[in-house]
PDB file of C-alpha atoms and ligand atoms in Angstrom:
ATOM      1  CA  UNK A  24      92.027-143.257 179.034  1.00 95.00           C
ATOM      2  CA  UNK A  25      92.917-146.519 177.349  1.00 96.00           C
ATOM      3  CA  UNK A  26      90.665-146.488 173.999  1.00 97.00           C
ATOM      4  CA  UNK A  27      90.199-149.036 171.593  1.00 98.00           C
ATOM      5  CA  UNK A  28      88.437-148.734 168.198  1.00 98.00           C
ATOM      6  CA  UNK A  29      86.391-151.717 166.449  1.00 97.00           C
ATOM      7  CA  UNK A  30      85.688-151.417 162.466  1.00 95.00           C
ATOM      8  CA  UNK A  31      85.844-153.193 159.419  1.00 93.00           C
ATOM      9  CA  UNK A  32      88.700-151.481 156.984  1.00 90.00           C
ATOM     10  CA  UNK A  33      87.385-148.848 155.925  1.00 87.00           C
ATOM     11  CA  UNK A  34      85.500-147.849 158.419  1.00 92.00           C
ATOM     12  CA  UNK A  35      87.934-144.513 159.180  1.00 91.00           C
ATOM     13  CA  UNK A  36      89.412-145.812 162.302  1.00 94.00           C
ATOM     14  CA  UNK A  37      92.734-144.533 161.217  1.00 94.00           C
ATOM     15  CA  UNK A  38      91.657-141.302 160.660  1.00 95.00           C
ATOM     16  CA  UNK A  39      89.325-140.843 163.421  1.00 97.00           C
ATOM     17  CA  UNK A  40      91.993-142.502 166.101  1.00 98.00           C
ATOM     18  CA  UNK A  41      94.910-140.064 164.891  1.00 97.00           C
ATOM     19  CA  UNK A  42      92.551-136.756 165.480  1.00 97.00           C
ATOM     20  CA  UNK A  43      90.817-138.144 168.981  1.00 97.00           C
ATOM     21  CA  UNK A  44      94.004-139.639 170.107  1.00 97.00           C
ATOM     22  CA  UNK A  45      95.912-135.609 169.506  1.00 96.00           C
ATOM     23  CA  UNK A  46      92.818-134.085 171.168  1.00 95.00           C
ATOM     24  CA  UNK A  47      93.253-136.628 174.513  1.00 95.00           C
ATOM     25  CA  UNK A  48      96.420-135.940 174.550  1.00 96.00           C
ATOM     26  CA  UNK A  49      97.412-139.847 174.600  1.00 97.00           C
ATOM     27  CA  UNK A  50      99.087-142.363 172.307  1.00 98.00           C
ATOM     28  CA  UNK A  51      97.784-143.537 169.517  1.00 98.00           C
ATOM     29  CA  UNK A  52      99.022-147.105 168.527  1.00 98.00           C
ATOM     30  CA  UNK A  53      98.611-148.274 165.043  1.00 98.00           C
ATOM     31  CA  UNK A  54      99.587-151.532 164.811  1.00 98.00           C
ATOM     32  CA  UNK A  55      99.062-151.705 160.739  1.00 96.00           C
ATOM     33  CA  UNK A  56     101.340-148.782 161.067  1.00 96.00           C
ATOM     34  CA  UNK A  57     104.014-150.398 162.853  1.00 97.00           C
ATOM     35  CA  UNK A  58     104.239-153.209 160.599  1.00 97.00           C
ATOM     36  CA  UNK A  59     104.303-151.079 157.842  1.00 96.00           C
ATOM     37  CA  UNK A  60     107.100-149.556 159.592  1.00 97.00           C
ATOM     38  CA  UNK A  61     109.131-152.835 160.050  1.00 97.00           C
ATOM     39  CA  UNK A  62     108.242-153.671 156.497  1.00 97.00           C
ATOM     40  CA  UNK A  63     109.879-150.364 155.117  1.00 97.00           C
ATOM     41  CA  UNK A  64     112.712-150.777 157.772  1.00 98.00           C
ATOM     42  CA  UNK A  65     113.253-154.369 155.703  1.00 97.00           C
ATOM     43  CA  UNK A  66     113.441-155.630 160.087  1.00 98.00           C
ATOM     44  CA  UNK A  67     113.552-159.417 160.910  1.00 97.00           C
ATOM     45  CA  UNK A  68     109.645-158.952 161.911  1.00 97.00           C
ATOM     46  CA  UNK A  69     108.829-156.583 158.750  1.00 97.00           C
ATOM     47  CA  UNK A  70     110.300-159.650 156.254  1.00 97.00           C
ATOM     48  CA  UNK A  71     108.319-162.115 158.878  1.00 97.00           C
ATOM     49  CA  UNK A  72     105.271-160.266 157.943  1.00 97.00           C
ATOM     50  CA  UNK A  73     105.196-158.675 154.816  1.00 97.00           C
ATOM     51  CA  UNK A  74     103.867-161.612 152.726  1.00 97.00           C
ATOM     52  CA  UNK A  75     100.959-161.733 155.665  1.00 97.00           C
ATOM     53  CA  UNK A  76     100.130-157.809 154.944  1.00 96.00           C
ATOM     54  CA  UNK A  77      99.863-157.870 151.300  1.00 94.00           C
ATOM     55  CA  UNK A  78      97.511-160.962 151.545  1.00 94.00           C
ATOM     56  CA  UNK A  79      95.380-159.093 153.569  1.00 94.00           C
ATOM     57  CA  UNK A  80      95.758-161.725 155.602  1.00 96.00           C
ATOM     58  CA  UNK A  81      96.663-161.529 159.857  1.00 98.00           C
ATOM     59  CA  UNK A  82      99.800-161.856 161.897  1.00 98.00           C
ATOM     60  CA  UNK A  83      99.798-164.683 163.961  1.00 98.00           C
ATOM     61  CA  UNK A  84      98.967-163.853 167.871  1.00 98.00           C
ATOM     62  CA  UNK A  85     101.520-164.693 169.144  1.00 97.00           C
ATOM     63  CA  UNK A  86     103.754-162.239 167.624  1.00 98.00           C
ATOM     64  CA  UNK A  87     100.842-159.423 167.280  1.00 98.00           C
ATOM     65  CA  UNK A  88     101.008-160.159 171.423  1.00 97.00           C
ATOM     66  CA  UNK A  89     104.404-159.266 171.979  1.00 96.00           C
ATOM     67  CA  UNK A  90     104.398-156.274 169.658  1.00 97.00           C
ATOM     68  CA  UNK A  91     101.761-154.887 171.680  1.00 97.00           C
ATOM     69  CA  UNK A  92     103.097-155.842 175.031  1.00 96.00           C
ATOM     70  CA  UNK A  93     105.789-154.295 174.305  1.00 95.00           C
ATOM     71  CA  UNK A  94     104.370-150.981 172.873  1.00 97.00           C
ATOM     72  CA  UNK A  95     101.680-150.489 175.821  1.00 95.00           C
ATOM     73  CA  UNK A  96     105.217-150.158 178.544  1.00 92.00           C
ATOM     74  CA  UNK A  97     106.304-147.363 176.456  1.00 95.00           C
ATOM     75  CA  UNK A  98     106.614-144.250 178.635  1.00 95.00           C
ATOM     76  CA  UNK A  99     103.958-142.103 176.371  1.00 95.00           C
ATOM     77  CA  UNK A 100     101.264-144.624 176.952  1.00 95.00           C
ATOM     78  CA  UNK A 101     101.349-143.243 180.738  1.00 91.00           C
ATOM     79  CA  UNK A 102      98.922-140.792 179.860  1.00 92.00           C
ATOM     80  CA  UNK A 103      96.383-143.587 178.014  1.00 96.00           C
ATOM     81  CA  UNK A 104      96.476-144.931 174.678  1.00 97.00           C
ATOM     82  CA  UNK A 105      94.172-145.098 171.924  1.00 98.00           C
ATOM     83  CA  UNK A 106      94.730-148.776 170.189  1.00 98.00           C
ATOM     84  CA  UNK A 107      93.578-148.890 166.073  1.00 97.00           C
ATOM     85  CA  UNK A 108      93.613-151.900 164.885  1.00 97.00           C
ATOM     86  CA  UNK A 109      93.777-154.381 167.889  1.00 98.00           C
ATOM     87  CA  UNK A 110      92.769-156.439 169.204  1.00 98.00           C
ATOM     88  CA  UNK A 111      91.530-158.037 165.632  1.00 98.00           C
ATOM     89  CA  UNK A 112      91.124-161.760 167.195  1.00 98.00           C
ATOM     90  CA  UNK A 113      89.172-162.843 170.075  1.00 98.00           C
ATOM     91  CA  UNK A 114      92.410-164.477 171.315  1.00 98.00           C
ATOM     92  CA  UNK A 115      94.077-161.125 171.087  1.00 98.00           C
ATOM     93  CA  UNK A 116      91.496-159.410 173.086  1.00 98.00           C
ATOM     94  CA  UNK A 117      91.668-162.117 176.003  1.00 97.00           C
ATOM     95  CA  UNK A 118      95.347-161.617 175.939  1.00 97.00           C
ATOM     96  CA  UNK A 119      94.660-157.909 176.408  1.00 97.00           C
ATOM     97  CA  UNK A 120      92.522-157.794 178.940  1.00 95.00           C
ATOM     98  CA  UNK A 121      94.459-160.458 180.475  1.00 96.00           C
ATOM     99  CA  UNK A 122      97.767-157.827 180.029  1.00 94.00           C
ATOM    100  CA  UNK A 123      96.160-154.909 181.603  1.00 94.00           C
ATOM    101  CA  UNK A 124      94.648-156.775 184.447  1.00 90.00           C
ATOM    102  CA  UNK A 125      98.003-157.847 185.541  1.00 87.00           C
ATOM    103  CA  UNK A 126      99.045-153.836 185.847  1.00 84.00           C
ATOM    104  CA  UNK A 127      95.205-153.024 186.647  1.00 85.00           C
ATOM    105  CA  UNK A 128      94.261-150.855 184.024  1.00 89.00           C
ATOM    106  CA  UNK A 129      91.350-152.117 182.233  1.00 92.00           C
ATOM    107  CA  UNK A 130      89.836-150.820 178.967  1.00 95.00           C
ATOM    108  CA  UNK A 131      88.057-147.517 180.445  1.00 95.00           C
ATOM    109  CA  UNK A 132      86.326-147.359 176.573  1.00 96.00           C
ATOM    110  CA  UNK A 133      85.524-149.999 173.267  1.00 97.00           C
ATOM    111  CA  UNK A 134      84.217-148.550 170.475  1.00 98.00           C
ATOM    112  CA  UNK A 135      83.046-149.693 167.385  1.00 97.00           C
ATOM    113  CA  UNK A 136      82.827-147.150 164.181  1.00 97.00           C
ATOM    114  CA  UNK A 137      79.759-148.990 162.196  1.00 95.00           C
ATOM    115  CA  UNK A 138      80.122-148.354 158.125  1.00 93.00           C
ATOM    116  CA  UNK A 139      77.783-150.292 155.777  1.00 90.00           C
ATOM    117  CA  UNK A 140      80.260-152.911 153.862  1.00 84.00           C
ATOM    118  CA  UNK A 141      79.059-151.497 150.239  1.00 85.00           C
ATOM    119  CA  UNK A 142      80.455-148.093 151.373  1.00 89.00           C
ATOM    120  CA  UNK A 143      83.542-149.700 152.343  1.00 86.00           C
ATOM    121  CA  UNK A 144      84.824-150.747 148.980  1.00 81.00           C
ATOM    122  CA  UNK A 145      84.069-147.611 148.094  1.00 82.00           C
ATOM    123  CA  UNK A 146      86.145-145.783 150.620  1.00 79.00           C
ATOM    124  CA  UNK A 147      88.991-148.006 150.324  1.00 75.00           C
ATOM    125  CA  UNK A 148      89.225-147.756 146.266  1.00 77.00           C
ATOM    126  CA  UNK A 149      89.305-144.048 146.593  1.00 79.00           C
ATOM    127  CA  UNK A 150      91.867-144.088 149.301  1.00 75.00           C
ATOM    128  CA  UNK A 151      93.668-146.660 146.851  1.00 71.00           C
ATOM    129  CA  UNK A 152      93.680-143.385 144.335  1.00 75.00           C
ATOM    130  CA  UNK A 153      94.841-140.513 146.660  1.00 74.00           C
ATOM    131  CA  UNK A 154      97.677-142.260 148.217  1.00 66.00           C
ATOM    132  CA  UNK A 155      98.485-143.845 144.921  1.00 59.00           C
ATOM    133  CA  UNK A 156     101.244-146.785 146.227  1.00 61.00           C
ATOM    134  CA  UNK A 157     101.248-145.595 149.945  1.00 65.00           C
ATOM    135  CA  UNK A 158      99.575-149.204 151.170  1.00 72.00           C
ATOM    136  CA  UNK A 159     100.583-152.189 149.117  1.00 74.00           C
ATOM    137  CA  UNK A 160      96.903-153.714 150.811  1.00 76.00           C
ATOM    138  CA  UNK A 161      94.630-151.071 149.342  1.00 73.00           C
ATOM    139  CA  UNK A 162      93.595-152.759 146.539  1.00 75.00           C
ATOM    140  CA  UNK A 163      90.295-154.642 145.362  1.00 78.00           C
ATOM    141  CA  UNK A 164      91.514-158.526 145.619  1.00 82.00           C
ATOM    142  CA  UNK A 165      92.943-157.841 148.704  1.00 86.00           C
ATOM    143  CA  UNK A 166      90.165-155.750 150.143  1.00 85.00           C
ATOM    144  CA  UNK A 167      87.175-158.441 149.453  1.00 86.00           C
ATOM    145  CA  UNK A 168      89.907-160.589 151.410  1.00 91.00           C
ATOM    146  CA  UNK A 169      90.696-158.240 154.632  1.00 91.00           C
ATOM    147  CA  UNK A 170      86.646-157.638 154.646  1.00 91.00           C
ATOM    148  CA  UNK A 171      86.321-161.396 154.630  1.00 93.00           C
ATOM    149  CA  UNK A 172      88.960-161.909 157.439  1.00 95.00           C
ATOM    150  CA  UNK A 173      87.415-159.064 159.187  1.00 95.00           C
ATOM    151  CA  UNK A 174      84.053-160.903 159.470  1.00 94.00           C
ATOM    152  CA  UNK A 175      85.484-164.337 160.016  1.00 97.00           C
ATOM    153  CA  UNK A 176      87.896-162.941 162.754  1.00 97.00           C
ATOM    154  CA  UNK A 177      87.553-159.683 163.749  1.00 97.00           C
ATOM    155  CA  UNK A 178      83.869-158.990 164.336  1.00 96.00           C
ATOM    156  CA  UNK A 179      83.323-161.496 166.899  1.00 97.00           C
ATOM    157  CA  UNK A 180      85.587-159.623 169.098  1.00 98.00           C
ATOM    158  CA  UNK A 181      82.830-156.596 169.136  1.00 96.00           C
ATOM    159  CA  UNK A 182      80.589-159.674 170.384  1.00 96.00           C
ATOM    160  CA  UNK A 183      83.373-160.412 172.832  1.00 97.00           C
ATOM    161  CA  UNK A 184      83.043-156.868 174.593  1.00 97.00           C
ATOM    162  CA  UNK A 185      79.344-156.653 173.517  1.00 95.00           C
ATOM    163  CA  UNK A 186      78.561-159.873 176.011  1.00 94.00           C
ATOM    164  CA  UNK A 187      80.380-158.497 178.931  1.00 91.00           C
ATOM    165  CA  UNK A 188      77.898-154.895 178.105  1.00 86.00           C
ATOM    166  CA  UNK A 189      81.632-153.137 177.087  1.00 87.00           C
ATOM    167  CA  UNK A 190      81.006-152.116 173.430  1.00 96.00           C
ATOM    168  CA  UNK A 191      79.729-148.941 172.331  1.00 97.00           C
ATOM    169  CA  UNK A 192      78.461-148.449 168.529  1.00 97.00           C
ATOM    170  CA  UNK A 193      78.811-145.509 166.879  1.00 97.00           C
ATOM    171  CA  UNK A 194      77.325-143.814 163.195  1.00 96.00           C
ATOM    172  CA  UNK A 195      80.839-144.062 161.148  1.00 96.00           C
ATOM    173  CA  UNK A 196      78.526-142.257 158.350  1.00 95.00           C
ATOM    174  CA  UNK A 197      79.317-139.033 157.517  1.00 94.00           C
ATOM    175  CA  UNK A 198      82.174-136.240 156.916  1.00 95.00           C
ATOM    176  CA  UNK A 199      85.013-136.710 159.505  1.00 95.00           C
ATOM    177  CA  UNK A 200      84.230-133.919 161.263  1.00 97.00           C
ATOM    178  CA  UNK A 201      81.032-135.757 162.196  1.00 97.00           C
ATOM    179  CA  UNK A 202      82.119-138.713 163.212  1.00 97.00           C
ATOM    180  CA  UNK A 203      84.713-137.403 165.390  1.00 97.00           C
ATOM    181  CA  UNK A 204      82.243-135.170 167.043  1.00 97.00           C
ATOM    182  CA  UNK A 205      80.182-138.090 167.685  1.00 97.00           C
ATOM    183  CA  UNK A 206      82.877-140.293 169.331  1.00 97.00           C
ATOM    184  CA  UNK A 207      84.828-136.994 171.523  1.00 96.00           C
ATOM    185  CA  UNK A 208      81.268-136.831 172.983  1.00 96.00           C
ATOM    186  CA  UNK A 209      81.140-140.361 173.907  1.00 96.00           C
ATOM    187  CA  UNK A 210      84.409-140.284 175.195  1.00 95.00           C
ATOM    188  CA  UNK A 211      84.141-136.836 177.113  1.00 91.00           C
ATOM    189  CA  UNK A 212      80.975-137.972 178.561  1.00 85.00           C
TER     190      UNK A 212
HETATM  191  P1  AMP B 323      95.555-151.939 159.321  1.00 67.70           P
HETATM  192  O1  AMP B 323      96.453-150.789 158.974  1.00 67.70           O
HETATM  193  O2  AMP B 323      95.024-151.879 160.719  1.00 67.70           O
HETATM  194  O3  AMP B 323      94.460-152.139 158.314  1.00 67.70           O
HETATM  195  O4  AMP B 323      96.467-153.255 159.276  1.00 67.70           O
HETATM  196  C1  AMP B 323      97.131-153.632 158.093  1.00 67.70           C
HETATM  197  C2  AMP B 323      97.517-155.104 158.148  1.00 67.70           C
HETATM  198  O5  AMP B 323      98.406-155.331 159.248  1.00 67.70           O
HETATM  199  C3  AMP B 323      96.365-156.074 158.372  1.00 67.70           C
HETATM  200  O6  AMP B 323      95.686-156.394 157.186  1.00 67.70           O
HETATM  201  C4  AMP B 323      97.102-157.271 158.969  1.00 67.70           C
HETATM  202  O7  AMP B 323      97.790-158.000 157.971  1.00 67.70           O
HETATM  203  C5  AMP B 323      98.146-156.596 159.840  1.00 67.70           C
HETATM  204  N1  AMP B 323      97.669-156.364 161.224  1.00 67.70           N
HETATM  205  C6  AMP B 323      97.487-155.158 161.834  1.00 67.70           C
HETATM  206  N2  AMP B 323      97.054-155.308 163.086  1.00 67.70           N
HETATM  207  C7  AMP B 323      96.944-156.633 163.296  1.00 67.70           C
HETATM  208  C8  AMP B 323      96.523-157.436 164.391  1.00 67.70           C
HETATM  209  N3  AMP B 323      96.109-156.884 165.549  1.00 67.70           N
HETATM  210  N4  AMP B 323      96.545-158.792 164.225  1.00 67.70           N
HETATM  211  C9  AMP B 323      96.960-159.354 163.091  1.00 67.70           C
HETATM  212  N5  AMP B 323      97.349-158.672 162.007  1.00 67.70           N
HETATM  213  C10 AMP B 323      97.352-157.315 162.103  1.00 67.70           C
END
């Protein structure tokens, strides 16, 4: 299985990739977790990109393309991988497919979690209570932002897959339970 979730932040991707990607049994690849990561480790790429994560703003390609290159070769991605939060550019998705081609292993699912954007701001200003200081991003300024560079960049990539009849769309609405019910049928078949 080699998975990859579509959503606007927000949208529970995060959650909803940690719990399907435990129940599959494959890895699940954060990349907004691994540059938190490098961030915290203070690594040549974390002070590269820390300025770029608490603008809300995106990591150039070129380096998001290595990262991930890199990550997919990693012996527990044998088994599949479940990717959460890339690609996020349309570049970065034509890179992808262009990646697994090479070692022919195509996408075997895209999925989009769909979340009404009003419900969004909500979810992200009460995750910006709970975790209190966990993500340096989850605030309001910088929310309106990653929702605006989400729509600029990151939704045409559902049209991307959508054109070449790849995307499924499923109800992000509802308790998490719910929505992961929703997508391990989808998956499962
Ligand atoms: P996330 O945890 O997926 O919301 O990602 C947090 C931040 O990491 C984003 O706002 C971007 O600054 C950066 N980021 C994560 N994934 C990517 C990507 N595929 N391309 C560019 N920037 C990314």
């Amino acid at each position: 299985m080699r998975i990859v979730f579509l959503g606007p932040p927000g949208a529970g991707k995060g959650t909803q990739a940690t719990l399907i990607s435990r129940r599959l049994g494959i890895a699940h690849i954060s990349t907004g977790e691994m540059l938190r990561e490098e961030v915290a480790a203070g690594s040549p790429l974390g002070k590269q990109v820390k300025g770029i994560l608490d603008a809300g703003e995106l990591v150039p390609d070129a380096v998001m393309i290595e990262v991930i290159k890199s990550r997919i070769s990693r012996p527990d991605c044998g088994a599949g991988f479940l990717l959460d939060g890339f690609p996020r550019t349309v570049n970065q998705a034509e890179e992808l497919s262009a990646l697994l081609g090479a070692i022919q292993k195509g996408l075997t699912h895209v999925i989009e979690l769909k979340v009404p954007e009003e419900i969004l701001l909500e979810r992200v200003r009460h995750r910006a209570t709970q975790g209190a200081g966990t993500r340096s991003d989850d605030n309001d300024a910088v929310m309106v932002k990653r929702l605006a560079v989400y729509r600029e960049q990151t939704a045409p990539v559902s049209a991307f897959y959508k054109t070449k009849g790849a995307l499924f769309e499923v109800d992000g609405l509802g308790a998490v339970e719910e929505v992961q019910e929703r997508l391990e049928q989808l998956i499962r078949g």
